[in-house]
PDB file of C-alpha atoms in Angstrom:
ATOM      1  CA  MET L 917      20.581   5.595  -4.385  1.00 66.00           C
ATOM      2  CA  SER L 918      19.922   6.980  -7.812  1.00 68.00           C
ATOM      3  CA  ASP L 919      18.656  10.529  -8.258  1.00 82.00           C
ATOM      4  CA  ARG L 920      16.269   9.256 -10.916  1.00 89.00           C
ATOM      5  CA  GLU L 921      12.647   9.104  -9.790  1.00 91.00           C
ATOM      6  CA  LEU L 922      10.911   5.915 -10.852  1.00 92.00           C
ATOM      7  CA  ASN L 923       7.385   5.793 -12.215  1.00 91.00           C
ATOM      8  CA  PHE L 924       5.636   3.052 -10.238  1.00 91.00           C
ATOM      9  CA  ALA L 925       3.324   1.755 -12.974  1.00 91.00           C
ATOM     10  CA  ARG L 926       5.837   2.109 -15.786  1.00 93.00           C
ATOM     11  CA  GLU L 927       8.434   0.139 -13.809  1.00 94.00           C
ATOM     12  CA  ILE L 928       5.961  -2.716 -13.388  1.00 94.00           C
ATOM     13  CA  MET L 929       4.278  -2.709 -16.799  1.00 95.00           C
ATOM     14  CA  GLY L 930       7.092  -1.579 -19.053  1.00 96.00           C
ATOM     15  CA  SER L 931       5.515  -1.100 -22.470  1.00 97.00           C
ATOM     16  CA  ARG L 932       2.728  -3.638 -21.824  1.00 97.00           C
ATOM     17  CA  SER L 933      -0.931  -2.982 -21.146  1.00 95.00           C
ATOM     18  CA  TYR L 934      -2.014  -3.548 -17.550  1.00 92.00           C
ATOM     19  CA  ARG L 935      -4.080  -6.488 -18.848  1.00 94.00           C
ATOM     20  CA  ASP L 936      -0.900  -8.212 -20.036  1.00 97.00           C
ATOM     21  CA  VAL L 937       0.886  -8.153 -16.681  1.00 96.00           C
ATOM     22  CA  PRO L 938       0.106 -11.146 -14.443  1.00 95.00           C
ATOM     23  CA  ASP L 939      -1.086 -10.289 -10.933  1.00 95.00           C
ATOM     24  CA  ALA L 940       1.779 -12.266  -9.377  1.00 94.00           C
ATOM     25  CA  GLU L 941       4.286 -10.136 -11.273  1.00 96.00           C
ATOM     26  CA  VAL L 942       2.499  -6.931 -10.240  1.00 95.00           C
ATOM     27  CA  LEU L 943       2.631  -7.964  -6.588  1.00 94.00           C
ATOM     28  CA  LYS L 944       6.284  -9.019  -6.757  1.00 95.00           C
ATOM     29  CA  GLU L 945       7.429  -5.847  -8.490  1.00 95.00           C
ATOM     30  CA  ALA L 946       5.236  -3.607  -6.335  1.00 92.00           C
ATOM     31  CA  GLU L 947       6.759  -5.154  -3.218  1.00 93.00           C
ATOM     32  CA  ARG L 948      10.280  -4.604  -4.582  1.00 94.00           C
ATOM     33  CA  LEU L 949       9.573  -0.982  -5.515  1.00 92.00           C
ATOM     34  CA  LEU L 950       7.763  -0.092  -2.309  1.00 89.00           C
ATOM     35  CA  ASP L 951      10.429  -1.766  -0.155  1.00 91.00           C
ATOM     36  CA  GLY L 952      13.159   0.115  -2.003  1.00 92.00           C
ATOM     37  CA  TRP L 953      11.278   3.369  -1.616  1.00 89.00           C
ATOM     38  CA  MET L 954      10.612   2.836   2.106  1.00 89.00           C
ATOM     39  CA  SER L 955      14.261   1.933   2.749  1.00 93.00           C
ATOM     40  CA  GLY L 956      15.462   5.008   0.872  1.00 91.00           C
ATOM     41  CA  GLU L 957      17.180   2.998  -1.866  1.00 93.00           C
ATOM     42  CA  LEU L 958      14.772   4.115  -4.598  1.00 92.00           C
ATOM     43  CA  ARG L 959      13.131   7.417  -5.409  1.00 91.00           C
ATOM     44  CA  MET L 960       9.583   7.307  -6.675  1.00 88.00           C
ATOM     45  CA  GLU L 961       7.495   9.874  -8.494  1.00 87.00           C
ATOM     46  CA  ARG L 962       4.585  11.141  -6.448  1.00 81.00           C
ATOM     47  CA  PRO L 963       1.670   9.977  -8.592  1.00 70.00           C
ATOM     48  CA  LYS L 964      -2.038  10.309  -8.185  1.00 66.00           C
ATOM     49  CA  ILE L 965      -3.629   7.103  -6.925  1.00 59.00           C
ATOM     50  CA  TYR L 966      -5.693   6.479 -10.027  1.00 66.00           C
ATOM     51  CA  ASP L 967      -2.671   6.826 -12.272  1.00 69.00           C
ATOM     52  CA  HIS L 968      -0.335   4.309 -10.703  1.00 76.00           C
ATOM     53  CA  TYR L 969      -1.362   2.514  -7.546  1.00 83.00           C
ATOM     54  CA  ALA L 970      -4.598   1.333  -9.142  1.00 84.00           C
ATOM     55  CA  LEU L 971      -2.465  -1.386 -10.764  1.00 87.00           C
ATOM     56  CA  LEU L 972      -1.461  -2.729  -7.354  1.00 90.00           C
ATOM     57  CA  LEU L 973      -4.955  -2.369  -5.902  1.00 90.00           C
ATOM     58  CA  LEU L 974      -6.434  -4.299  -8.818  1.00 90.00           C
ATOM     59  CA  ALA L 975      -3.958  -7.163  -8.370  1.00 93.00           C
ATOM     60  CA  LEU L 976      -4.623  -7.279  -4.616  1.00 95.00           C
ATOM     61  CA  THR L 977      -8.377  -7.240  -5.168  1.00 94.00           C
ATOM     62  CA  ARG L 978      -8.094 -10.181  -7.564  1.00 94.00           C
ATOM     63  CA  GLN L 979      -5.910 -12.085  -5.108  1.00 95.00           C
ATOM     64  CA  VAL L 980      -8.408 -11.509  -2.293  1.00 96.00           C
ATOM     65  CA  ARG L 981     -11.257 -12.728  -4.485  1.00 95.00           C
ATOM     66  CA  THR L 982      -9.275 -15.874  -5.362  1.00 96.00           C
ATOM     67  CA  LEU L 983      -8.429 -16.550  -1.711  1.00 96.00           C
ATOM     68  CA  GLU L 984     -12.035 -16.004  -0.623  1.00 97.00           C
ATOM     69  CA  ALA L 985     -13.200 -18.541  -3.212  1.00 96.00           C
ATOM     70  CA  ARG L 986     -10.612 -21.065  -2.009  1.00 97.00           C
ATOM     71  CA  VAL L 987     -11.674 -20.602   1.619  1.00 97.00           C
ATOM     72  CA  SER L 988     -15.326 -21.076   0.656  1.00 95.00           C
ATOM     73  CA  GLU L 989     -14.478 -24.283  -1.208  1.00 96.00           C
ATOM     74  CA  LEU L 990     -12.503 -25.618   1.763  1.00 96.00           C
ATOM     75  CA  GLU L 991     -15.293 -24.741   4.178  1.00 95.00           C
ATOM     76  CA  ALA L 992     -17.881 -26.427   1.921  1.00 94.00           C
ATOM     77  CA  ALA L 993     -15.734 -29.555   1.621  1.00 94.00           C
ATOM     78  CA  ARG L 994     -15.339 -29.696   5.379  1.00 91.00           C
ATOM     79  CA  GLY L 995     -19.083 -29.742   5.887  1.00 83.00           C
ATOM     80  CA  PRO L 996     -21.160 -28.482   8.813  1.00 81.00           C
ATOM     81  CA  GLN L 997     -19.628 -28.494  12.257  1.00 75.00           C
TER      82      GLN L 997
END
């Protein structure tokens, strides 16, 4: 384990704007970082929610919206029961 504390958002975004990071990449990197932190392999800064974790919450919100739309389409295609 490194003594260096990682910045959650900076590790995911690098030098890009949050708008330039695809949701799939946010989710993949967030999972890697959070798993490493929970297992004790990584040290993370203790940020305020609006500074860092908003990136993950935004990606999850978009994914939920996409999945809800897909479920609605499937239910509509299936017709009334």
